[in-house]
Coordinates of C-alpha atoms in Angstrom, one line a residue:
M1 CA -32.0 39.4 -5.4
A2 CA -30.6 37.8 -8.5
G3 CA -32.4 34.9 -10.0
R4 CA -30.8 31.5 -10.0
A5 CA -29.9 29.4 -13.0
G6 CA -33.1 27.9 -14.4
E7 CA -35.3 30.5 -12.6
G8 CA -37.1 33.4 -14.1
P9 CA -35.2 36.7 -14.2
H10 CA -35.5 39.2 -11.4
P11 CA -37.9 42.1 -12.4
S12 CA -35.0 44.5 -12.3
T13 CA -32.7 42.4 -14.4
P14 CA -32.5 43.3 -18.2
Q15 CA -33.5 40.3 -20.3
G16 CA -30.1 40.4 -22.1
D17 CA -28.2 40.1 -18.8
I18 CA -29.8 36.9 -17.5
W19 CA -26.7 34.9 -18.4
A20 CA -24.6 37.1 -16.1
V21 CA -26.9 36.4 -13.2
Q22 CA -26.8 32.7 -13.9
L23 CA -23.1 32.7 -14.2
L24 CA -22.6 34.5 -10.9
D25 CA -25.0 32.0 -9.3
H26 CA -22.3 29.4 -9.7
L27 CA -20.2 31.3 -7.1
R28 CA -22.7 30.6 -4.4
P29 CA -21.5 28.3 -1.5
G30 CA -22.5 24.8 -2.4
A31 CA -22.6 25.4 -6.1
R32 CA -19.0 26.0 -6.8
D33 CA -18.1 23.3 -9.3
P34 CA -16.1 23.9 -12.5
R35 CA -17.8 21.0 -14.1
R36 CA -21.3 22.6 -13.6
V37 CA -20.0 25.9 -15.0
V38 CA -18.7 24.2 -18.1
T39 CA -22.0 22.4 -18.6
W40 CA -23.8 25.7 -18.2
L41 CA -21.5 27.4 -20.7
A42 CA -22.2 24.7 -23.3
R43 CA -26.0 25.4 -23.0
A44 CA -25.6 29.1 -22.9
V45 CA -23.7 29.5 -26.2
Q46 CA -24.9 26.3 -27.8
A47 CA -21.4 24.8 -28.1
T48 CA -19.1 21.9 -27.1
V49 CA -16.9 23.0 -24.2
C50 CA -13.6 21.4 -23.0
L51 CA -11.7 22.4 -19.9
Q52 CA -8.2 20.8 -19.7
D53 CA -5.1 21.4 -17.6
A54 CA -1.6 22.4 -18.8
D55 CA -0.8 18.7 -19.4
G56 CA -3.9 18.1 -21.5
T57 CA -5.8 16.2 -18.8
L58 CA -9.6 16.7 -19.2
L59 CA -11.0 18.5 -16.2
A60 CA -14.6 19.0 -17.4
G61 CA -16.7 18.9 -20.5
E62 CA -15.9 16.9 -23.7
R63 CA -12.6 16.3 -25.4
L64 CA -12.1 18.5 -28.5
P65 CA -9.5 18.0 -31.3
L66 CA -7.3 21.0 -31.1
D67 CA -4.2 22.3 -32.8
D68 CA -1.3 21.4 -30.6
S69 CA 0.8 24.4 -31.5
L70 CA -2.0 26.8 -30.8
V71 CA -2.8 25.1 -27.5
A72 CA 0.9 25.3 -26.5
E73 CA 0.9 29.1 -27.1
V74 CA -2.1 29.6 -24.9
V75 CA -1.0 27.2 -22.2
A76 CA 2.5 28.8 -22.0
G77 CA 0.9 32.2 -21.5
R78 CA 2.3 33.7 -24.7
I79 CA -1.2 34.6 -25.8
S80 CA -4.2 34.8 -23.5
A81 CA -6.9 33.9 -26.0
A82 CA -7.4 32.8 -29.6
A83 CA -10.3 32.8 -32.1
V84 CA -10.0 30.5 -35.1
Q85 CA -12.1 28.7 -37.7
D86 CA -11.4 25.1 -38.3
G87 CA -13.4 23.8 -41.2
D88 CA -17.1 24.0 -40.0
R89 CA -16.1 24.7 -36.5
H90 CA -15.6 28.1 -34.9
L91 CA -13.2 27.9 -31.9
R92 CA -12.5 30.1 -28.9
L93 CA -9.5 29.2 -26.7
V94 CA -9.0 31.1 -23.5
S95 CA -6.3 30.7 -20.9
V96 CA -7.2 30.0 -17.4
R97 CA -4.3 31.0 -15.1
A98 CA -2.9 28.2 -13.0
P99 CA -4.0 28.1 -9.3
D100 CA -0.4 27.9 -8.3
P101 CA 1.1 31.4 -8.9
R102 CA 4.6 29.9 -9.1
S103 CA 3.7 28.0 -12.2
A104 CA 3.9 29.6 -15.7
A105 CA 1.6 27.0 -17.2
T106 CA -2.1 27.6 -17.4
S107 CA -5.3 25.6 -18.0
L108 CA -7.3 25.9 -21.2
L109 CA -11.0 26.6 -21.8
A110 CA -11.9 25.6 -25.4
V111 CA -15.3 26.3 -26.9
A112 CA -16.4 25.0 -30.3
R113 CA -19.7 25.7 -32.1
A114 CA -21.1 25.6 -35.7
V115 CA -21.9 29.3 -35.9
P116 CA -19.5 32.3 -35.5
F117 CA -19.2 33.8 -32.0
D118 CA -21.2 37.1 -31.8
R119 CA -20.3 39.7 -29.2
R120 CA -22.6 38.2 -26.6
A121 CA -21.3 34.7 -27.0
A122 CA -17.7 35.9 -26.9
E123 CA -18.3 37.9 -23.7
I124 CA -20.0 34.9 -22.1
V125 CA -16.9 32.7 -22.8
T126 CA -14.5 35.3 -21.5
R127 CA -16.5 35.9 -18.3
T128 CA -16.9 32.2 -17.8
A129 CA -13.2 31.7 -18.0
G130 CA -12.8 34.2 -15.1
V131 CA -15.3 32.3 -13.0
V132 CA -13.6 28.9 -13.8
E133 CA -10.3 30.4 -12.7
L134 CA -11.7 31.5 -9.4
L135 CA -13.2 28.1 -8.8
L136 CA -10.0 26.3 -9.7
R137 CA -8.1 28.5 -7.4
E138 CA -10.5 27.8 -4.6
R139 CA -10.3 24.1 -5.2
E140 CA -6.5 24.1 -5.1
S141 CA -6.5 26.2 -2.0
T142 CA -8.9 23.7 -0.3
A143 CA -6.8 20.8 -1.5
A144 CA -3.6 22.5 -0.2
G145 CA -5.3 23.1 3.1
R146 CA -6.2 19.4 3.3
R147 CA -2.7 18.4 2.4
L148 CA -1.3 20.7 5.1
R149 CA -3.7 19.4 7.7
R150 CA -2.8 15.8 6.8
A151 CA 0.9 16.6 6.9
T152 CA 0.5 18.2 10.3
A153 CA -1.5 15.2 11.6
D154 CA 1.1 12.8 10.3
L155 CA 3.8 14.9 12.0
R156 CA 1.9 14.8 15.3
L157 CA 1.5 11.1 15.0
A158 CA 5.2 10.6 14.3
I159 CA 6.1 12.7 17.4
L160 CA 3.7 10.5 19.5
Q161 CA 5.3 7.3 18.1
L162 CA 8.8 8.6 19.1
L163 CA 7.6 9.3 22.6
M164 CA 6.0 5.8 22.8
V165 CA 9.4 4.2 22.3
E166 CA 11.1 6.6 24.7
D167 CA 13.0 8.5 22.0
T168 CA 12.4 11.9 23.6
V169 CA 15.4 13.5 22.0
S170 CA 14.1 12.9 18.4
A171 CA 10.5 13.8 19.5
R172 CA 11.7 17.2 20.8
R173 CA 13.7 17.8 17.6
V174 CA 10.7 17.0 15.3
A175 CA 8.3 19.1 17.4
A176 CA 10.6 22.1 17.7
G177 CA 9.9 23.2 14.1
L178 CA 6.1 23.6 14.3
W179 CA 5.5 23.8 18.1
P180 CA 8.5 25.5 19.7
G181 CA 8.8 24.8 23.4
L182 CA 5.9 22.3 23.5
L183 CA 8.1 19.4 24.6
D184 CA 10.7 21.5 26.5
T185 CA 9.5 19.8 29.7
D186 CA 10.4 16.8 31.8
S187 CA 6.9 15.5 32.2
A188 CA 3.3 15.7 30.9
C189 CA -0.1 14.1 31.2
V190 CA -1.8 12.0 28.5
Y191 CA -5.5 12.2 27.9
V192 CA -7.8 10.2 25.6
V193 CA -11.0 11.8 24.5
E194 CA -13.6 9.4 23.1
G195 CA -16.5 10.3 20.8
H196 CA -18.3 9.1 17.7
P197 CA -15.9 8.2 14.9
A198 CA -17.8 10.4 12.4
E199 CA -17.3 13.4 14.7
R200 CA -13.6 12.8 15.5
D201 CA -12.1 15.5 13.2
G202 CA -14.2 18.2 14.9
L203 CA -13.4 16.7 18.3
A204 CA -9.7 16.9 17.5
E205 CA -10.0 20.6 16.4
D206 CA -11.9 21.3 19.7
C207 CA -9.0 19.7 21.6
V208 CA -6.5 21.9 19.8
D209 CA -8.5 25.1 20.5
L210 CA -9.2 24.2 24.1
T211 CA -5.5 23.4 24.9
R212 CA -4.4 26.7 23.4
G213 CA -1.4 25.4 21.6
Q214 CA 0.0 23.7 24.7
A215 CA -0.7 20.1 23.7
L216 CA 0.2 17.5 21.1
V217 CA -3.2 16.4 19.7
V218 CA -3.2 13.2 17.7
R219 CA -6.1 11.3 16.0
C220 CA -5.5 7.8 17.5
P221 CA -4.2 5.4 14.7
A222 CA -5.7 2.4 16.5
V223 CA -9.2 3.4 17.6
D224 CA -11.4 5.5 15.2
G225 CA -13.2 7.4 17.9
H226 CA -10.2 8.4 20.1
V227 CA -8.2 11.6 20.2
I228 CA -4.9 11.4 22.1
V229 CA -3.7 14.6 23.9
V230 CA -0.2 14.9 25.4
S231 CA 0.1 18.1 27.4
P232 CA 2.5 19.5 30.0
A233 CA 0.0 22.3 30.8
P234 CA -1.3 21.9 34.4
R235 CA -4.8 23.0 33.4
A236 CA -5.1 20.7 30.4
G237 CA -7.3 18.3 32.2
Q238 CA -9.6 21.1 33.3
W239 CA -9.8 22.5 29.8
L240 CA -10.7 19.0 28.3
R241 CA -13.3 18.3 31.0
S242 CA -15.2 21.3 29.7
L243 CA -15.3 19.5 26.3
V244 CA -17.1 16.4 27.6
D245 CA -19.3 18.3 30.1
G246 CA -22.9 17.9 29.0
R247 CA -21.9 16.2 25.7
P248 CA -23.6 12.8 25.4
G249 CA -21.4 10.0 24.1
T250 CA -18.1 11.8 24.8
F251 CA -15.7 10.6 27.5
L252 CA -12.4 11.7 28.9
G253 CA -9.6 9.6 30.5
G254 CA -6.4 11.1 31.9
S255 CA -3.1 9.8 33.3
V256 CA -1.1 11.0 36.2
R257 CA 1.8 13.2 35.4
Q258 CA 4.6 11.1 33.9
S259 CA 8.0 11.8 32.4
L260 CA 8.0 12.1 28.6
A261 CA 10.0 8.8 28.5
R262 CA 7.0 7.1 30.1
T263 CA 4.4 8.3 27.5
A264 CA 3.4 4.8 26.7
T265 CA 2.7 4.1 30.4
A266 CA 0.7 7.3 30.7
Y267 CA -1.3 6.3 27.6
G268 CA -2.2 3.0 29.2
Q269 CA -3.3 4.9 32.3
A270 CA -5.5 7.2 30.2
I271 CA -7.1 4.2 28.5
S272 CA -7.8 2.7 31.9
A273 CA -9.3 5.9 33.2
L274 CA -11.4 6.2 30.1
A275 CA -13.0 2.8 31.0
V276 CA -14.0 4.3 34.4
A277 CA -15.3 7.5 32.7
H278 CA -18.0 5.4 31.0
F279 CA -19.5 4.7 34.5
R280 CA -19.2 8.2 35.8
P281 CA -22.0 10.8 35.6
D282 CA -19.5 13.5 34.5
Q283 CA -18.0 11.2 31.8
A284 CA -14.5 11.9 32.9
A285 CA -11.9 10.1 35.1
V286 CA -8.2 10.4 36.0
Y287 CA -6.1 7.3 36.7
A288 CA -4.9 8.6 40.0
E289 CA -8.4 8.6 41.4
R290 CA -8.2 4.9 42.5
T291 CA -5.7 2.7 44.4
H292 CA -3.4 0.5 42.3
P293 CA -1.8 -2.7 43.6
E294 CA 1.8 -1.7 42.9
R295 CA 1.5 1.2 45.3
L296 CA 0.7 -1.2 48.2
M297 CA 3.8 -3.3 47.7
D298 CA 7.2 -2.6 49.4
P299 CA 8.9 -0.3 46.9
A300 CA 12.4 -1.7 47.4
E301 CA 11.4 -5.3 47.1
L302 CA 9.2 -4.5 44.1
H303 CA 12.0 -2.8 42.2
A304 CA 14.5 -5.5 43.0
W305 CA 12.1 -8.2 42.0
S306 CA 11.3 -6.5 38.7
A307 CA 15.0 -6.1 37.9
A308 CA 15.5 -9.8 38.6
V309 CA 12.6 -10.8 36.3
L310 CA 13.9 -8.6 33.4
R311 CA 17.6 -9.3 34.0
P312 CA 17.8 -11.5 30.8
L313 CA 17.3 -8.4 28.7
D314 CA 20.2 -6.5 30.3
T315 CA 22.7 -8.1 28.0
L316 CA 21.1 -6.5 25.0
P317 CA 22.2 -3.1 23.5
H318 CA 20.5 -0.2 25.2
H319 CA 18.4 0.8 22.1
T320 CA 17.3 -2.8 21.4
R321 CA 16.4 -3.3 25.0
A322 CA 14.4 -0.1 25.2
E323 CA 12.6 -1.0 21.9
L324 CA 11.7 -4.5 23.1
L325 CA 10.5 -3.2 26.5
A326 CA 8.4 -0.4 25.0
T327 CA 6.8 -2.7 22.4
T328 CA 6.0 -5.4 25.0
R329 CA 4.4 -2.9 27.4
L330 CA 2.1 -1.7 24.6
G331 CA 1.6 -5.3 23.4
L332 CA 0.4 -6.3 26.8
E333 CA -2.0 -3.4 26.9
F334 CA -3.5 -3.7 23.5
T335 CA -3.9 -6.1 20.6
A336 CA -0.9 -6.6 18.3
V337 CA -2.8 -4.7 15.5
N338 CA -3.5 -1.7 17.7
A339 CA 0.0 -1.7 19.3
A340 CA 1.5 -1.8 15.7
K341 CA -0.7 1.2 14.7
I342 CA 0.4 3.2 17.7
L343 CA 4.1 2.5 17.1
G344 CA 3.9 2.8 13.4
V345 CA 5.3 -0.7 12.7
S346 CA 3.7 -3.9 11.4
R347 CA 1.9 -6.3 13.7
N348 CA 4.4 -9.0 12.7
T349 CA 7.1 -6.7 14.1
V350 CA 5.2 -6.4 17.3
R351 CA 4.7 -10.1 17.6
A352 CA 8.4 -10.8 16.7
R353 CA 9.6 -8.4 19.4
M354 CA 7.2 -9.9 22.0
D355 CA 8.2 -13.5 21.0
R356 CA 11.8 -12.5 21.6
V357 CA 11.0 -11.1 25.1
E358 CA 9.0 -14.3 25.9
A359 CA 12.0 -16.4 24.9
L360 CA 14.4 -14.3 27.0
L361 CA 12.2 -14.4 30.0
G362 CA 11.1 -18.0 29.6
A363 CA 7.5 -16.7 29.8
D364 CA 4.2 -17.7 28.2
F365 CA 2.1 -14.6 27.4
S366 CA -0.9 -16.7 26.6
D367 CA -1.3 -17.2 30.4
L368 CA -3.1 -14.2 31.9
A369 CA -1.3 -14.5 35.3
V370 CA 2.0 -14.5 33.5
R371 CA 0.9 -11.4 31.4
A372 CA -0.2 -9.6 34.6
T373 CA 3.2 -10.5 36.2
A374 CA 5.2 -9.3 33.2
H375 CA 3.1 -6.2 33.0
L376 CA 3.9 -5.4 36.6
A377 CA 7.6 -6.0 36.1
L378 CA 7.8 -3.9 33.0
N379 CA 6.0 -0.9 34.4
T380 CA 7.9 -1.1 37.7
Q381 CA 11.1 -1.1 35.7
A382 CA 10.0 1.9 33.7
A383 CA 9.2 3.7 37.0
R384 CA 12.6 2.7 38.5
T385 CA 14.4 4.1 35.5
E386 CA 12.7 7.4 36.2
D387 CA 12.5 7.5 40.0
L388 CA 15.3 5.3 41.2
G389 CA 17.8 5.5 38.4
A390 CA 20.6 6.3 40.7
M391 CA 19.9 3.5 43.1
A392 CA 22.0 0.4 42.7
P393 CA 19.8 -2.7 42.2
Q394 CA 19.6 -4.9 45.3
A395 CA 19.9 -8.6 45.5
C396 CA 16.5 -10.1 45.2
G397 CA 15.2 -13.0 47.2
S398 CA 11.6 -12.0 46.9
R399 CA 9.0 -13.9 44.9
L400 CA 5.8 -12.6 43.5
G401 CA 3.9 -14.3 46.3
D402 CA 5.9 -12.4 48.8
L403 CA 5.0 -9.1 47.1
L404 CA 1.3 -10.0 47.1
A405 CA 1.2 -11.1 50.7
G406 CA 1.2 -7.7 52.3
P407 CA -1.8 -6.8 54.5
G408 CA -2.5 -3.6 52.6
L409 CA -2.6 -5.4 49.2
R410 CA -4.8 -8.2 50.5
A411 CA -7.2 -5.7 52.0
W412 CA -7.4 -3.9 48.7
A413 CA -8.0 -7.2 46.9
H414 CA -10.8 -8.2 49.3
D415 CA -12.5 -4.8 48.8
L416 CA -12.2 -5.1 45.0
L417 CA -13.5 -8.6 44.5
D418 CA -16.1 -8.5 47.3
R419 CA -18.0 -6.1 45.1
L420 CA -18.8 -9.0 42.8
T421 CA -20.7 -10.9 45.6
R422 CA -23.4 -8.3 45.7
D423 CA -24.7 -9.5 42.4
G424 CA -27.1 -12.5 42.4
R425 CA -25.0 -14.2 39.7
D426 CA -21.8 -15.9 40.6
L427 CA -19.7 -13.2 38.9
R428 CA -16.7 -13.9 41.0
G429 CA -16.6 -17.6 40.3
T430 CA -17.1 -17.0 36.6
L431 CA -14.4 -14.3 36.4
R432 CA -11.9 -16.6 38.3
A433 CA -12.5 -19.5 35.8
W434 CA -12.3 -17.1 32.8
I435 CA -9.0 -15.8 34.0
A436 CA -7.7 -19.3 34.7
A437 CA -8.7 -20.2 31.1
G438 CA -6.6 -17.4 29.7
G439 CA -9.6 -15.2 28.9
N440 CA -11.1 -17.9 26.7
A441 CA -14.9 -18.0 27.3
E442 CA -15.3 -21.4 25.6
R443 CA -12.8 -23.1 27.9
A444 CA -14.1 -21.4 31.0
A445 CA -17.6 -22.5 30.0
Q446 CA -16.5 -26.1 29.8
D447 CA -14.9 -25.9 33.2
L448 CA -18.0 -24.4 34.7
G449 CA -20.6 -26.5 32.8
V450 CA -22.4 -23.4 31.4
H451 CA -22.8 -21.8 28.0
A452 CA -20.0 -19.6 26.7
Q453 CA -22.4 -16.7 26.3
T454 CA -23.1 -16.9 30.0
V455 CA -19.4 -16.5 30.7
R456 CA -19.2 -13.5 28.4
E457 CA -22.3 -11.9 30.0
H458 CA -20.9 -12.4 33.5
V459 CA -17.5 -10.9 32.6
R460 CA -19.2 -8.0 30.9
G461 CA -21.5 -7.6 34.0
A462 CA -18.4 -7.5 36.2
E463 CA -17.0 -4.5 34.4
P464 CA -19.3 -1.8 35.8
V465 CA -19.1 -3.3 39.2
L466 CA -15.3 -3.2 39.3
E467 CA -15.1 0.0 37.2
R468 CA -12.6 -1.8 35.0
Q469 CA -12.4 -3.0 31.4
L470 CA -11.9 -6.7 31.3
L471 CA -12.8 -8.0 27.9
A472 CA -10.4 -5.5 26.2
A473 CA -7.4 -6.8 28.4
G474 CA -4.7 -4.3 29.6
T475 CA -4.0 -2.7 32.9
D476 CA -7.6 -3.0 34.3
L477 CA -7.6 -6.8 33.7
Y478 CA -4.1 -7.3 35.1
E479 CA -5.1 -5.5 38.3
V480 CA -8.0 -7.9 38.8
V481 CA -5.7 -10.8 38.1
L482 CA -3.3 -9.6 40.7
A483 CA -6.2 -9.3 43.2
H484 CA -7.0 -13.0 42.6
L485 CA -3.4 -13.9 43.0
A486 CA -3.1 -11.9 46.3
L487 CA -6.1 -13.8 47.8
G488 CA -4.9 -17.2 46.5
D489 CA -7.9 -17.6 44.1
L490 CA -5.3 -18.2 41.4
T491 CA -1.8 -19.7 41.7
A492 CA 1.1 -17.3 41.4
P493 CA 2.9 -18.1 38.1
A494 CA 6.5 -19.0 37.7
V495 CA 7.4 -16.4 35.1
L496 CA 10.8 -17.7 34.4
R497 CA 10.0 -21.0 32.9
A498 CA 10.4 -22.7 29.5
N499 CA 8.5 -21.1 26.7
P500 CA 6.1 -23.7 25.2
G501 CA 6.7 -22.0 21.9
Q502 CA 3.8 -20.7 19.9
P503 CA 5.4 -18.1 17.6
D504 CA 2.1 -17.5 15.7
S505 CA -0.1 -17.1 18.8
P506 CA -1.8 -13.8 19.1
V507 CA -0.6 -11.1 21.5
H508 CA -3.9 -11.5 23.5
G509 CA -4.9 -15.0 24.1

């Protein structure tokens, strides 16, 4: 085995060839750095060494004063090497071919020392130039690979953002170039895989491999540890479950199958299922595995009610209306910052769009009951567009209270909230007060006469009991709010009322 730089020579290595062994040692994995090679060359031939690119930018070593015309000849490739004497200096200039084969320009390795170059020193310089060329090519190849991966990741994110705002035509057009046929489907499921942020790149690659090219895999722009997977493949959920199986700290949430235009809805479902997955021994959950309140309401009345609630938006141009609805649905699910990252817009844009919807509906989104009601109407309207698009809207005499009064829904609400009574603490009372206070722990604490930290602990303690995320807001919380409304624990809001006007209020109260 060859000796490494700084070590004694191998017994079979001739003393005069030690430099060759040391030079080759720089090609070992983990030691491939042109700067280290230049430093080694300076010691090996007792010289000052400069490595610069075709533009004269110093890449390694020390800057040397050089004749511009001679440098131009070498860099242009008209001569491959030059040996000159400049006063007391003896110079060797060797071209290092550019990593990009399309470029005629080359980098330059310049070596200057006080004594003439003998045969050994000249050979070391020439051989070193070859090693530097290999390392520069490898570095450029690695950088090109990173650029390609980044461009591909950006393209995947752009496609997801188009799907989030229901622009399926553009999404298909963008995807067709790199993933032909991937979105040639009417529906798909959305999955969110959660792991440690430091391991997300590897997790994303695993998702790509497991889904066998039949999924859009995106590193979530809002949550560092999340990977979003959109796949029409029927077995995608099964493939991804194998990823989290027996892998501590990794969780999977999946949506029910949705039309591509409802990708945002499916994403919200996957996030809700992910919260449940944290409490499951297999670390995975699908949104369809539990009953949801809207499924227990009369469908015709629910669709008619939602159409009436959102009627003020019907006068807007179709594109504007779709944009406002999609943004508001996401804004009700997540913070303004995260919704903005998902959509690829600024958080001020998200807030401005939601403020406009508030004004049109006469709603106050700082009220959790209003948010839950608007969330129900928005998602029902999205489902009506898909499932009942051909059905003429009916005249609506129903109120939210009528929708919540059905025996099936009240039984569901009793079953859900009665789970909280099994705890020795008054989780139900605390949760009711916290919701009434708009999710503000300090205000709820004042109403209850307890410390704010007690409120937070009770709400956090209710999450595993209900198998729903509450502090993060979104679908899980809104379902719990609807359960309180159905049982009369909270007063049903009048959604269409004057907006109190707080343009700078956060999306989540």
